[in-house]
Amino acid sequence: MTAEQRFEREEDRRWMAAAIEEARKAEAIGEVPIGAVIVRDGEIIGRGHNLRETKLDSTAHAEMIAIREASQHLDAWRLLDCTLYVTLEPCPMCAGAIVQSRVKRVVYGTHDPKAGCAGTLMNLLQEPRFNHEAELTSGVMQEECALLLTAFFRSLRHKKK
């Protein structure tokens, strides 16, 4: 591993930790703990955490909120040269929004066996028939990201008993 690769991995962990902080905000208000940040030139320009239940909005996913915030920050819909870090593999809706907003790179923590569209069920982020393909890195801080979700759903099942 070169020094550059090692540096890149450290940077990915740094920004994924920020996405995990966002996921914890969702968890604190009873939402499924998913968080996202968008980074450009070493700065977070968009943040989001799951707010579906709070806003009664099926589109209020962490990625969607982060994309909107980043677009407002840049005053542009194209998020060129941006990297999106998200704790859970993007769903079809979010993968579509990522492609449409031209995010350069996506880094996610843990796979989503039920809705993952960045390689698990299909890979919409790197579909050559679309007009944009995102670079993709998976498994960054996978254990931490998976544990957030596992603990949340375990707690939810326990409360229902």
PDB file of C-alpha atoms in Angstrom:
ATOM      1  CA  MET A   1       0.000   0.000   0.000  1.00  0.00           C
ATOM      2  CA  THR A   2       1.402   3.382  -0.981  1.00  0.00           C
ATOM      3  CA  ALA A   3       1.429   6.384   1.329  1.00  0.00           C
ATOM      4  CA  GLU A   4      -1.245   7.990  -0.883  1.00  0.00           C
ATOM      5  CA  GLN A   5      -3.558   4.979  -0.526  1.00  0.00           C
ATOM      6  CA  ARG A   6      -3.021   4.936   3.226  1.00  0.00           C
ATOM      7  CA  PHE A   7      -3.793   8.680   3.378  1.00  0.00           C
ATOM      8  CA  GLU A   8      -6.933   8.180   1.320  1.00  0.00           C
ATOM      9  CA  ARG A   9      -8.174   5.487   3.663  1.00  0.00           C
ATOM     10  CA  GLU A  10      -7.560   7.720   6.677  1.00  0.00           C
ATOM     11  CA  GLU A  11      -9.499  10.497   4.952  1.00  0.00           C
ATOM     12  CA  ASP A  12     -12.362   8.099   4.193  1.00  0.00           C
ATOM     13  CA  ARG A  13     -12.498   7.063   7.865  1.00  0.00           C
ATOM     14  CA  ARG A  14     -12.486  10.711   8.958  1.00  0.00           C
ATOM     15  CA  TRP A  15     -15.465  11.627   6.799  1.00  0.00           C
ATOM     16  CA  MET A  16     -17.315   8.382   7.510  1.00  0.00           C
ATOM     17  CA  ALA A  17     -17.016   9.232  11.212  1.00  0.00           C
ATOM     18  CA  ALA A  18     -18.828  12.494  10.411  1.00  0.00           C
ATOM     19  CA  ALA A  19     -21.561  10.508   8.620  1.00  0.00           C
ATOM     20  CA  ILE A  20     -21.848   8.293  11.695  1.00  0.00           C
ATOM     21  CA  GLU A  21     -22.339  11.442  13.817  1.00  0.00           C
ATOM     22  CA  GLU A  22     -25.248  12.325  11.542  1.00  0.00           C
ATOM     23  CA  ALA A  23     -26.666   8.805  11.946  1.00  0.00           C
ATOM     24  CA  ARG A  24     -26.550   9.224  15.721  1.00  0.00           C
ATOM     25  CA  LYS A  25     -28.631  12.414  15.374  1.00  0.00           C
ATOM     26  CA  ALA A  26     -31.293  10.364  13.580  1.00  0.00           C
ATOM     27  CA  GLU A  27     -31.161   7.673  16.252  1.00  0.00           C
ATOM     28  CA  ALA A  28     -31.566  10.268  19.006  1.00  0.00           C
ATOM     29  CA  ILE A  29     -34.951  11.286  17.578  1.00  0.00           C
ATOM     30  CA  GLY A  30     -36.154   7.752  16.937  1.00  0.00           C
ATOM     31  CA  GLU A  31     -35.274   7.631  13.243  1.00  0.00           C
ATOM     32  CA  VAL A  32     -33.405   4.778  11.575  1.00  0.00           C
ATOM     33  CA  PRO A  33     -29.739   5.723  12.163  1.00  0.00           C
ATOM     34  CA  ILE A  34     -28.457   6.567   8.709  1.00  0.00           C
ATOM     35  CA  GLY A  35     -26.217   9.560   8.110  1.00  0.00           C
ATOM     36  CA  ALA A  36     -24.471  11.203   5.187  1.00  0.00           C
ATOM     37  CA  VAL A  37     -22.016  14.001   4.482  1.00  0.00           C
ATOM     38  CA  ILE A  38     -20.820  15.478   1.203  1.00  0.00           C
ATOM     39  CA  VAL A  39     -17.221  16.646   1.044  1.00  0.00           C
ATOM     40  CA  ARG A  40     -15.522  18.925  -1.459  1.00  0.00           C
ATOM     41  CA  ASP A  41     -11.956  20.199  -1.168  1.00  0.00           C
ATOM     42  CA  GLY A  42     -11.595  18.874   2.366  1.00  0.00           C
ATOM     43  CA  GLU A  43     -14.750  20.568   3.670  1.00  0.00           C
ATOM     44  CA  ILE A  44     -18.204  19.227   4.493  1.00  0.00           C
ATOM     45  CA  ILE A  45     -20.660  21.124   2.299  1.00  0.00           C
ATOM     46  CA  GLY A  46     -23.734  19.009   2.960  1.00  0.00           C
ATOM     47  CA  ARG A  47     -25.013  16.958   5.891  1.00  0.00           C
ATOM     48  CA  GLY A  48     -28.057  14.816   6.349  1.00  0.00           C
ATOM     49  CA  HIS A  49     -29.605  12.162   8.506  1.00  0.00           C
ATOM     50  CA  ASN A  50     -32.730  10.111   8.074  1.00  0.00           C
ATOM     51  CA  LEU A  51     -35.904  12.151   8.751  1.00  0.00           C
ATOM     52  CA  ARG A  52     -38.611  10.032   7.090  1.00  0.00           C
ATOM     53  CA  GLU A  53     -40.701   9.580  10.233  1.00  0.00           C
ATOM     54  CA  THR A  54     -40.151  13.107  11.558  1.00  0.00           C
ATOM     55  CA  LYS A  55     -41.088  14.832   8.301  1.00  0.00           C
ATOM     56  CA  LEU A  56     -43.553  12.145   7.146  1.00  0.00           C
ATOM     57  CA  ASP A  57     -41.651  12.262   3.862  1.00  0.00           C
ATOM     58  CA  SER A  58     -40.496   9.125   2.057  1.00  0.00           C
ATOM     59  CA  THR A  59     -37.801  11.156   0.281  1.00  0.00           C
ATOM     60  CA  ALA A  60     -36.201  12.445   3.507  1.00  0.00           C
ATOM     61  CA  HIS A  61     -33.260  10.042   3.338  1.00  0.00           C
ATOM     62  CA  ALA A  62     -29.849  11.131   4.623  1.00  0.00           C
ATOM     63  CA  GLU A  63     -28.358  11.279   1.122  1.00  0.00           C
ATOM     64  CA  MET A  64     -31.214  13.341  -0.292  1.00  0.00           C
ATOM     65  CA  ILE A  65     -30.953  15.892   2.509  1.00  0.00           C
ATOM     66  CA  ALA A  66     -27.158  16.098   2.133  1.00  0.00           C
ATOM     67  CA  ILE A  67     -27.468  16.530  -1.655  1.00  0.00           C
ATOM     68  CA  ARG A  68     -29.953  19.390  -1.219  1.00  0.00           C
ATOM     69  CA  GLU A  69     -27.728  21.119   1.324  1.00  0.00           C
ATOM     70  CA  ALA A  70     -24.598  20.719  -0.812  1.00  0.00           C
ATOM     71  CA  SER A  71     -26.425  22.048  -3.883  1.00  0.00           C
ATOM     72  CA  GLN A  72     -27.526  25.111  -1.925  1.00  0.00           C
ATOM     73  CA  HIS A  73     -23.976  25.600  -0.627  1.00  0.00           C
ATOM     74  CA  LEU A  74     -22.545  25.488  -4.165  1.00  0.00           C
ATOM     75  CA  ASP A  75     -25.519  27.267  -5.730  1.00  0.00           C
ATOM     76  CA  ALA A  76     -25.526  24.498  -8.339  1.00  0.00           C
ATOM     77  CA  TRP A  77     -27.254  21.178  -8.938  1.00  0.00           C
ATOM     78  CA  ARG A  78     -24.074  19.549 -10.233  1.00  0.00           C
ATOM     79  CA  LEU A  79     -21.978  18.252  -7.350  1.00  0.00           C
ATOM     80  CA  LEU A  80     -18.834  17.846  -9.414  1.00  0.00           C
ATOM     81  CA  ASP A  81     -15.667  16.898  -7.534  1.00  0.00           C
ATOM     82  CA  CYS A  82     -17.723  15.955  -4.467  1.00  0.00           C
ATOM     83  CA  THR A  83     -17.631  12.761  -2.431  1.00  0.00           C
ATOM     84  CA  LEU A  84     -20.701  11.491  -0.606  1.00  0.00           C
ATOM     85  CA  TYR A  85     -20.092   9.435   2.539  1.00  0.00           C
ATOM     86  CA  VAL A  86     -23.070   7.459   3.806  1.00  0.00           C
ATOM     87  CA  THR A  87     -23.378   4.846   6.524  1.00  0.00           C
ATOM     88  CA  LEU A  88     -25.692   2.541   4.527  1.00  0.00           C
ATOM     89  CA  GLU A  89     -25.561   1.580   0.860  1.00  0.00           C
ATOM     90  CA  PRO A  90     -27.824   3.898  -1.157  1.00  0.00           C
ATOM     91  CA  CYS A  91     -31.318   2.765  -2.131  1.00  0.00           C
ATOM     92  CA  PRO A  92     -32.638   3.132  -5.726  1.00  0.00           C
ATOM     93  CA  MET A  93     -34.008   6.629  -5.105  1.00  0.00           C
ATOM     94  CA  CYS A  94     -30.793   7.899  -3.544  1.00  0.00           C
ATOM     95  CA  ALA A  95     -28.616   6.187  -6.152  1.00  0.00           C
ATOM     96  CA  GLY A  96     -30.676   7.944  -8.829  1.00  0.00           C
ATOM     97  CA  ALA A  97     -30.245  11.302  -7.122  1.00  0.00           C
ATOM     98  CA  ILE A  98     -26.492  10.693  -6.822  1.00  0.00           C
ATOM     99  CA  VAL A  99     -26.243   9.999 -10.551  1.00  0.00           C
ATOM    100  CA  GLN A 100     -28.456  12.978 -11.411  1.00  0.00           C
ATOM    101  CA  SER A 101     -26.414  15.343  -9.232  1.00  0.00           C
ATOM    102  CA  ARG A 102     -23.130  14.106 -10.754  1.00  0.00           C
ATOM    103  CA  VAL A 103     -21.481  13.193  -7.435  1.00  0.00           C
ATOM    104  CA  LYS A 104     -17.963  12.099  -8.359  1.00  0.00           C
ATOM    105  CA  ARG A 105     -17.452   9.446  -5.673  1.00  0.00           C
ATOM    106  CA  VAL A 106     -19.582   7.530  -3.172  1.00  0.00           C
ATOM    107  CA  VAL A 107     -18.205   5.868  -0.036  1.00  0.00           C
ATOM    108  CA  TYR A 108     -20.551   3.774   2.046  1.00  0.00           C
ATOM    109  CA  GLY A 109     -20.212   1.847   5.258  1.00  0.00           C
ATOM    110  CA  THR A 110     -22.391  -1.250   5.186  1.00  0.00           C
ATOM    111  CA  HIS A 111     -24.353  -3.133   2.534  1.00  0.00           C
ATOM    112  CA  ASP A 112     -28.148  -3.047   2.355  1.00  0.00           C
ATOM    113  CA  PRO A 113     -29.430  -6.516   1.419  1.00  0.00           C
ATOM    114  CA  LYS A 114     -33.004  -5.259   1.006  1.00  0.00           C
ATOM    115  CA  ALA A 115     -32.562  -2.097  -1.074  1.00  0.00           C
ATOM    116  CA  GLY A 116     -28.871  -1.609  -1.882  1.00  0.00           C
ATOM    117  CA  CYS A 117     -28.331  -0.200  -5.359  1.00  0.00           C
ATOM    118  CA  ALA A 118     -24.577   0.368  -5.213  1.00  0.00           C
ATOM    119  CA  GLY A 119     -23.673  -3.251  -5.834  1.00  0.00           C
ATOM    120  CA  THR A 120     -25.826  -5.474  -3.614  1.00  0.00           C
ATOM    121  CA  LEU A 121     -29.094  -5.818  -5.571  1.00  0.00           C
ATOM    122  CA  MET A 122     -27.842  -3.858  -8.575  1.00  0.00           C
ATOM    123  CA  ASN A 123     -25.375  -1.064  -9.204  1.00  0.00           C
ATOM    124  CA  LEU A 124     -27.127   2.066 -10.429  1.00  0.00           C
ATOM    125  CA  LEU A 125     -24.089   4.212  -9.579  1.00  0.00           C
ATOM    126  CA  GLN A 126     -21.965   2.548 -12.231  1.00  0.00           C
ATOM    127  CA  GLU A 127     -24.570   1.734 -14.863  1.00  0.00           C
ATOM    128  CA  PRO A 128     -22.876   2.507 -18.198  1.00  0.00           C
ATOM    129  CA  ARG A 129     -26.183   3.349 -19.920  1.00  0.00           C
ATOM    130  CA  PHE A 130     -26.600   6.427 -17.688  1.00  0.00           C
ATOM    131  CA  ASN A 131     -24.914   9.732 -18.498  1.00  0.00           C
ATOM    132  CA  HIS A 132     -22.814   9.617 -15.304  1.00  0.00           C
ATOM    133  CA  GLU A 133     -21.033   6.967 -13.276  1.00  0.00           C
ATOM    134  CA  ALA A 134     -19.712   7.525  -9.753  1.00  0.00           C
ATOM    135  CA  GLU A 135     -16.546   6.052  -8.332  1.00  0.00           C
ATOM    136  CA  LEU A 136     -17.463   3.657  -5.528  1.00  0.00           C
ATOM    137  CA  THR A 137     -15.855   2.499  -2.292  1.00  0.00           C
ATOM    138  CA  SER A 138     -17.678   0.228   0.133  1.00  0.00           C
ATOM    139  CA  GLY A 139     -17.037  -1.201   3.574  1.00  0.00           C
ATOM    140  CA  VAL A 140     -15.468   1.860   5.201  1.00  0.00           C
ATOM    141  CA  MET A 141     -16.040   1.511   8.962  1.00  0.00           C
ATOM    142  CA  GLN A 142     -18.444  -1.302   8.080  1.00  0.00           C
ATOM    143  CA  GLU A 143     -18.669  -2.760  11.591  1.00  0.00           C
ATOM    144  CA  GLU A 144     -19.512   0.577  13.205  1.00  0.00           C
ATOM    145  CA  CYS A 145     -22.134   1.384  10.576  1.00  0.00           C
ATOM    146  CA  ALA A 146     -23.743  -2.071  10.754  1.00  0.00           C
ATOM    147  CA  LEU A 147     -23.783  -2.037  14.559  1.00  0.00           C
ATOM    148  CA  LEU A 148     -25.744   1.246  14.599  1.00  0.00           C
ATOM    149  CA  LEU A 149     -28.509  -0.364  12.561  1.00  0.00           C
ATOM    150  CA  THR A 150     -28.426  -3.729  14.315  1.00  0.00           C
ATOM    151  CA  ALA A 151     -28.647  -2.147  17.766  1.00  0.00           C
ATOM    152  CA  PHE A 152     -31.448   0.202  16.667  1.00  0.00           C
ATOM    153  CA  PHE A 153     -33.645  -2.569  15.246  1.00  0.00           C
ATOM    154  CA  ARG A 154     -32.896  -4.889  18.182  1.00  0.00           C
ATOM    155  CA  SER A 155     -34.023  -2.134  20.554  1.00  0.00           C
ATOM    156  CA  LEU A 156     -37.150  -1.534  18.497  1.00  0.00           C
ATOM    157  CA  ARG A 157     -38.080  -5.243  18.577  1.00  0.00           C
ATOM    158  CA  HIS A 158     -37.464  -5.360  22.330  1.00  0.00           C
ATOM    159  CA  LYS A 159     -39.788  -2.357  22.912  1.00  0.00           C
ATOM    160  CA  LYS A 160     -42.583  -4.073  20.960  1.00  0.00           C
ATOM    161  CA  LYS A 161     -42.509  -7.135  23.253  1.00  0.00           C
TER     162      LYS A 161
END
